[in-house]
mmCIF file of C-alpha atoms and ligand atoms in Angstrom:
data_model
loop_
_atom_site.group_PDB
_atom_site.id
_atom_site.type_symbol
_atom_site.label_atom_id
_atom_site.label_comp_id
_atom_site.label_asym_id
_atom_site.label_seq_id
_atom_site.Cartn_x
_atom_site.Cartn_y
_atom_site.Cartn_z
ATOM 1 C CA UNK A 162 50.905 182.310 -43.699
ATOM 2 C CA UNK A 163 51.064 179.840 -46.605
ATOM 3 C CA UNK A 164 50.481 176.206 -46.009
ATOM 4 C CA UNK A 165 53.343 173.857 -46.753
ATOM 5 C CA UNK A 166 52.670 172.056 -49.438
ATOM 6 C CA UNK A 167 52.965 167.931 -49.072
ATOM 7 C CA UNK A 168 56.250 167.637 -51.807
ATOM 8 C CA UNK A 169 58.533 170.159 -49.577
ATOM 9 C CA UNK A 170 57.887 167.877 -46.315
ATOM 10 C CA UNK A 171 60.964 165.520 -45.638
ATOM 11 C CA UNK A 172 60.177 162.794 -43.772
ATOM 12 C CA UNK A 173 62.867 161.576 -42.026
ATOM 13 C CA UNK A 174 62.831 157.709 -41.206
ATOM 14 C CA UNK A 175 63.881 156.505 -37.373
ATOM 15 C CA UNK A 176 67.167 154.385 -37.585
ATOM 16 C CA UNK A 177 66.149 150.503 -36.777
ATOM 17 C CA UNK A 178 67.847 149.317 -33.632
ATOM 18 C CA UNK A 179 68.979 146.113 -33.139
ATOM 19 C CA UNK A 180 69.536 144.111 -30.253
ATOM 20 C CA UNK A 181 72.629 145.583 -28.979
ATOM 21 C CA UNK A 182 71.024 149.208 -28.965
ATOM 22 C CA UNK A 183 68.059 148.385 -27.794
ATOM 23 C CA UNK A 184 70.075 146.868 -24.737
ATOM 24 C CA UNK A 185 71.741 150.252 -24.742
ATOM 25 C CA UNK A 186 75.460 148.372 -24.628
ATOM 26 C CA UNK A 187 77.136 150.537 -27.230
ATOM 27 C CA UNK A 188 75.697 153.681 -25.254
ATOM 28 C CA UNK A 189 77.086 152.359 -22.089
ATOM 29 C CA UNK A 190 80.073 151.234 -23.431
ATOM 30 C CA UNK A 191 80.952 154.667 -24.764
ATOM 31 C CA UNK A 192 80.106 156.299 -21.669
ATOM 32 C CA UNK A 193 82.378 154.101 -20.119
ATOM 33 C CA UNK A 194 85.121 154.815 -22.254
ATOM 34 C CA UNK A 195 84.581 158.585 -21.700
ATOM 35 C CA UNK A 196 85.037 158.156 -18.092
ATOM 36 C CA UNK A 197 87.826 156.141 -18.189
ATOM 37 C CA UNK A 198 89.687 158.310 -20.663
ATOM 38 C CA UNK A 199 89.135 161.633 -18.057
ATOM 39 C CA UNK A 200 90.478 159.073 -15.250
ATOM 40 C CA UNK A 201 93.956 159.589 -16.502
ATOM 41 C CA UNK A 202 93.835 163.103 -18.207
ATOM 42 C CA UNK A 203 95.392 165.780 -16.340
ATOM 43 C CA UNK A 204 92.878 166.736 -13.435
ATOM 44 C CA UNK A 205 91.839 170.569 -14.467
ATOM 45 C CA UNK A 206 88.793 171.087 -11.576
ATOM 46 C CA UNK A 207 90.313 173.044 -8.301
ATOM 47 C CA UNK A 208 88.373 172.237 -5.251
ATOM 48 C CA UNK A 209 87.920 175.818 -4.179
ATOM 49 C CA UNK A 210 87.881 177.351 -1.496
ATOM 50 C CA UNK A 211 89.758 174.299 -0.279
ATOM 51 C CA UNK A 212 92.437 175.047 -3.217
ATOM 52 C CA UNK A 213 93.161 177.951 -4.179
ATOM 53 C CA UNK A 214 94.021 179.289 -7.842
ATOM 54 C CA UNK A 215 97.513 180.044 -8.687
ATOM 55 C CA UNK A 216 96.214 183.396 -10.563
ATOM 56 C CA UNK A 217 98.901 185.299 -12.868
ATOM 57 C CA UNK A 218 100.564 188.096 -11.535
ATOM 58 C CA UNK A 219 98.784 190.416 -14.490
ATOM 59 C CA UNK A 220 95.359 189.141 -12.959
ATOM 60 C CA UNK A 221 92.984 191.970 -12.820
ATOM 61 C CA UNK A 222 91.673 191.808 -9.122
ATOM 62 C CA UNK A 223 90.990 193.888 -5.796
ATOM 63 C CA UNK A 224 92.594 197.227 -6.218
ATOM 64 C CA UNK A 225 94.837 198.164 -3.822
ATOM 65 C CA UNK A 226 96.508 201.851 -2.856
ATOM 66 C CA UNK A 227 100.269 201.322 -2.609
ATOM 67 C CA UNK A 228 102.630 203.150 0.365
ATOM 68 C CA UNK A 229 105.552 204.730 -0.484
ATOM 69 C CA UNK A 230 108.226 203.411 1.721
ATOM 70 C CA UNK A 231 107.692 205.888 4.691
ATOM 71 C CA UNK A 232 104.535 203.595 4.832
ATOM 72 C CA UNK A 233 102.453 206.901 3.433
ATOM 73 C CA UNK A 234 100.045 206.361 0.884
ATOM 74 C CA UNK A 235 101.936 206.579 -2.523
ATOM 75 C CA UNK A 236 98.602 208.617 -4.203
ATOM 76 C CA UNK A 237 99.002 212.305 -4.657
ATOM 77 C CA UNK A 238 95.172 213.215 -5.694
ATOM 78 C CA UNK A 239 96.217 214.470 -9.703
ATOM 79 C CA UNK A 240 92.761 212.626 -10.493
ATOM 80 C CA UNK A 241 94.351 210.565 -13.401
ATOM 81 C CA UNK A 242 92.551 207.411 -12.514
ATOM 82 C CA UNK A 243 89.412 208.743 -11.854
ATOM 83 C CA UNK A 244 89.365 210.435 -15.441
ATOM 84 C CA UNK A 245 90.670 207.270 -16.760
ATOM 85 C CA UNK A 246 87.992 205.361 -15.390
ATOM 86 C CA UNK A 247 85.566 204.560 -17.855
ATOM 87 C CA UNK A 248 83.216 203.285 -14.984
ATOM 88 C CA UNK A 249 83.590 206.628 -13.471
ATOM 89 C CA UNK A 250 83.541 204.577 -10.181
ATOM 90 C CA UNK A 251 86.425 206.291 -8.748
ATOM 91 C CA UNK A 252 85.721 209.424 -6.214
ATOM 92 C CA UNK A 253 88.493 211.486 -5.111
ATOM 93 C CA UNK A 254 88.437 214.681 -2.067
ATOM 94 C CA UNK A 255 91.948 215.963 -2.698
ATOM 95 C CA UNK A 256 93.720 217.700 0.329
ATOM 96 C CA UNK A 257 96.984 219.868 0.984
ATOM 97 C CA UNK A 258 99.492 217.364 1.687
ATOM 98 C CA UNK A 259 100.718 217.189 5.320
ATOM 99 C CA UNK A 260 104.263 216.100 4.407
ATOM 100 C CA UNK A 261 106.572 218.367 2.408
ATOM 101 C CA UNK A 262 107.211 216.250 -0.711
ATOM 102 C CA UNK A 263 104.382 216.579 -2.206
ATOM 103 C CA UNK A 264 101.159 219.678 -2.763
ATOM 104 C CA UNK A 265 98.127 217.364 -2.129
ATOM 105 C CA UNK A 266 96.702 213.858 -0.761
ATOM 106 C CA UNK A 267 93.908 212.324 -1.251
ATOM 107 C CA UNK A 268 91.972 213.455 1.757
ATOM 108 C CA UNK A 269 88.879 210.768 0.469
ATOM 109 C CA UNK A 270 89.829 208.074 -1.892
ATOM 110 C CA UNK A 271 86.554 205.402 -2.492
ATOM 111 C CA UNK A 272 86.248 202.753 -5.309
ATOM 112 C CA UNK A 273 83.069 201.012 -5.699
ATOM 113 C CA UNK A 274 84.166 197.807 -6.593
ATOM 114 C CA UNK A 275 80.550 196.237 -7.581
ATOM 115 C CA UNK A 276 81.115 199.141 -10.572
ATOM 116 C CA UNK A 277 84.481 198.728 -11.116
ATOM 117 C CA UNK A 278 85.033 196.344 -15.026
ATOM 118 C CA UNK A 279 88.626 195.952 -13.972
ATOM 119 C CA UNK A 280 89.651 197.166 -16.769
ATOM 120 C CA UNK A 281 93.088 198.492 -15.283
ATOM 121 C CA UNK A 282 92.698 201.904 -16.617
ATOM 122 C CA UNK A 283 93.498 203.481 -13.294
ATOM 123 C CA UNK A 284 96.471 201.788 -13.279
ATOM 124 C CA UNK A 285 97.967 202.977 -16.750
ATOM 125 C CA UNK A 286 96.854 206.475 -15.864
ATOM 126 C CA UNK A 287 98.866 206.330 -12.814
ATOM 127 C CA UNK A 288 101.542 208.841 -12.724
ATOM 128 C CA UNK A 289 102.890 207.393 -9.318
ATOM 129 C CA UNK A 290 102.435 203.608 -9.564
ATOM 130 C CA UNK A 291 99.720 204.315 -6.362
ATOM 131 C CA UNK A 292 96.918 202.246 -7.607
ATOM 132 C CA UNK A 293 97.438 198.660 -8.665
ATOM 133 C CA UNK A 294 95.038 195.535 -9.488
ATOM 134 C CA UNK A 295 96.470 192.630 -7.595
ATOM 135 C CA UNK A 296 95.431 189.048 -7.460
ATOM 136 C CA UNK A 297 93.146 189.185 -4.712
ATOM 137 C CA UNK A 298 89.459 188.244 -6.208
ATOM 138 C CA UNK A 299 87.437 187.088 -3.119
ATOM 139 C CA UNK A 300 86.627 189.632 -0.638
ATOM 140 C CA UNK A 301 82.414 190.021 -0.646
ATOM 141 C CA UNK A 302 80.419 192.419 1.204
ATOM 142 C CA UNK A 303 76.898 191.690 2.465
ATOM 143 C CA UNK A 304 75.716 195.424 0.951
ATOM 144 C CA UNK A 305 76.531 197.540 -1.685
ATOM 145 C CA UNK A 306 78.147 199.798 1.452
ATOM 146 C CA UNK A 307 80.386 197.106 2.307
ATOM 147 C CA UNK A 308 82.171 197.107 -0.977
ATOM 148 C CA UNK A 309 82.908 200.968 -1.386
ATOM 149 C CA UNK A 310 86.450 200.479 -0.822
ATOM 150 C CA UNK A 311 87.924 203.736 1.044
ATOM 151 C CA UNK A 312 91.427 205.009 1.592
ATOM 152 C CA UNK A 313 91.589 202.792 4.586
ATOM 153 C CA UNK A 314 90.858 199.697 3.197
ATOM 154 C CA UNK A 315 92.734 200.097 -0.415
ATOM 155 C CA UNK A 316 95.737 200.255 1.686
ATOM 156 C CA UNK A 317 94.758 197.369 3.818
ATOM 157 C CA UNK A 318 94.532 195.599 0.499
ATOM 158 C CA UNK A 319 98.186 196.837 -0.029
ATOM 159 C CA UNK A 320 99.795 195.126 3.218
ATOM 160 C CA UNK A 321 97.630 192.114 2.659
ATOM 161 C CA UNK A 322 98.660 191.439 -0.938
ATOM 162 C CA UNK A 323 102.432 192.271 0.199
ATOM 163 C CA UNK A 324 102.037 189.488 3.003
ATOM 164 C CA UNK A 325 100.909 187.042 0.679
ATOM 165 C CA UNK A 326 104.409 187.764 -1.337
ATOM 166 C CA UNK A 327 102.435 188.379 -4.797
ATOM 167 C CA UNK A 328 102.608 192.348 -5.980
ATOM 168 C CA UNK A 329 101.417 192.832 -9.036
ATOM 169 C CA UNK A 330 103.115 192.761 -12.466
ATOM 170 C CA UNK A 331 103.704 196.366 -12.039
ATOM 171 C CA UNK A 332 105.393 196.201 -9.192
ATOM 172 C CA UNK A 333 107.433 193.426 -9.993
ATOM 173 C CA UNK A 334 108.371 195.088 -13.416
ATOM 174 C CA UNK A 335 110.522 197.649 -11.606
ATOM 175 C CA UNK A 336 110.759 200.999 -9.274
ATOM 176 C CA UNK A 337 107.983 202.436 -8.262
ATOM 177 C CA UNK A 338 108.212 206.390 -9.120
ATOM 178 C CA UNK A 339 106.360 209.285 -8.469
ATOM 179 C CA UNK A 340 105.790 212.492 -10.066
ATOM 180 C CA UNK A 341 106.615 214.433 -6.196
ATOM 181 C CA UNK A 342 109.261 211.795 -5.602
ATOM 182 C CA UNK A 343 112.007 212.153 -8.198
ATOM 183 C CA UNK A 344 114.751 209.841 -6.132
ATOM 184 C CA UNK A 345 112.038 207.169 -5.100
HETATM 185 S S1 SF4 B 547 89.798 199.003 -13.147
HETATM 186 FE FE1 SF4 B 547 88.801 200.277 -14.730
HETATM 187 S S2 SF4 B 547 86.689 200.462 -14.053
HETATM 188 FE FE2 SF4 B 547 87.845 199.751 -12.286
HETATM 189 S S3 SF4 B 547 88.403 201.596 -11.139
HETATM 190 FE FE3 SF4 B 547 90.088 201.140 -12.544
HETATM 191 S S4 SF4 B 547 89.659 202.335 -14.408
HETATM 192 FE FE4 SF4 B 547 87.749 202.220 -13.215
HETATM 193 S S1 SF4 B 548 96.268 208.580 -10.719
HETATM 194 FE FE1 SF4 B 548 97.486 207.752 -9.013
HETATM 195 S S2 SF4 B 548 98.268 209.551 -7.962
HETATM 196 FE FE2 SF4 B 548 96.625 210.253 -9.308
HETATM 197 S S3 SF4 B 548 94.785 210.259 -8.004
HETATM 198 FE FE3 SF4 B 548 94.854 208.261 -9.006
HETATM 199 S S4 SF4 B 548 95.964 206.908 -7.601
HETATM 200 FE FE4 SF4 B 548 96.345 209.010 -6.964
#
């Protein structure tokens, strides 16, 4: 490595304080200012969990498997999302359907939602409108078993995000349809 030489060194001179900054005043002073000026700007922190955010209804949160209105869950296993998925985080066991609308149900539906980008893919893919993101972002888990979300537990997602009176933007936008369900 070559030495550098003594002309390409720029020596930069410390600024000379006077009395006022070596009191610090004009430091202070501006300080001051700064805080007084955020005083009476629009507050922008949320105290949370104590306040809670007012998320849009297009927020990309907790997934949630919708009923159809005989309270039946809406999904008819075509695997759409899970192809969609680019996470591949979506597993599927599909099932002949029970109920005579429809050929199959998902027997096993499970999301891991640690691997899950909620990226909303399942949603577009969607055929039925059965899968939605809503605006539910704070349920934890203390493993990484807690937060495979099942069939069960989508759908308890459902009737908790319908008590809270915020469906997603999907929802909102207009009738849910089905593939199986021509009139619904
Ligand atoms: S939001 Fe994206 S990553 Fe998550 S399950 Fe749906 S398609 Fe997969
Ligand atoms: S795309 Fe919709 S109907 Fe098809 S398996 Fe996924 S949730 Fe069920």
């Amino acid at each position: 490595m070559m030495p550098i030489a003594e002309s390409e060194v720029r020596w930069v001179k410390p600024p000379t304080l006077g009395l006022l900054d070596r009191l610090y005043l004009p430091a202070i002073a501006q300080g001051l200012g700064t805080t007084i000026k955020h005083v009476f700007q629009p507050k922008v922190t949320q105290q949370f969990p104590e306040e809670r955010p007012d998320l849009p209804a297009n927020y990309r949160g907790l997934h949630r498997l919708n009923r159809d209105a005989d309270g039946r869950v809406k999904c008819v296993a075509c695997y759409m999302c899970s192809t969609a998925c680019p996470a591949r985080c979506i597993d599927i066991v599909a099932a002949p359907s029970p109920w005579p609308d429809r050929e199959k149900y998902p027997e096993m539906f499970v999301i891991d939602e640690l691997r899950c980008i909620y990226c909303g893919m399942c949603e577009q893919a969607c055929p039925c409108d059965a899968i939605e993101l809503t605006s539910m972002f704070d349920l934890t888990g203390l493993s990484r078993e807690e937060m495979m979300f099942d069939k069960e537990k989508l759908l308890s997602v459902f009737d908790q995000s319908v008590a809270m009176g915020k469906d997603p933007v999907r929802t909102r936008a207009g009738a849910l349809s089905c593939a199986s369900e021509p009139n619904v």
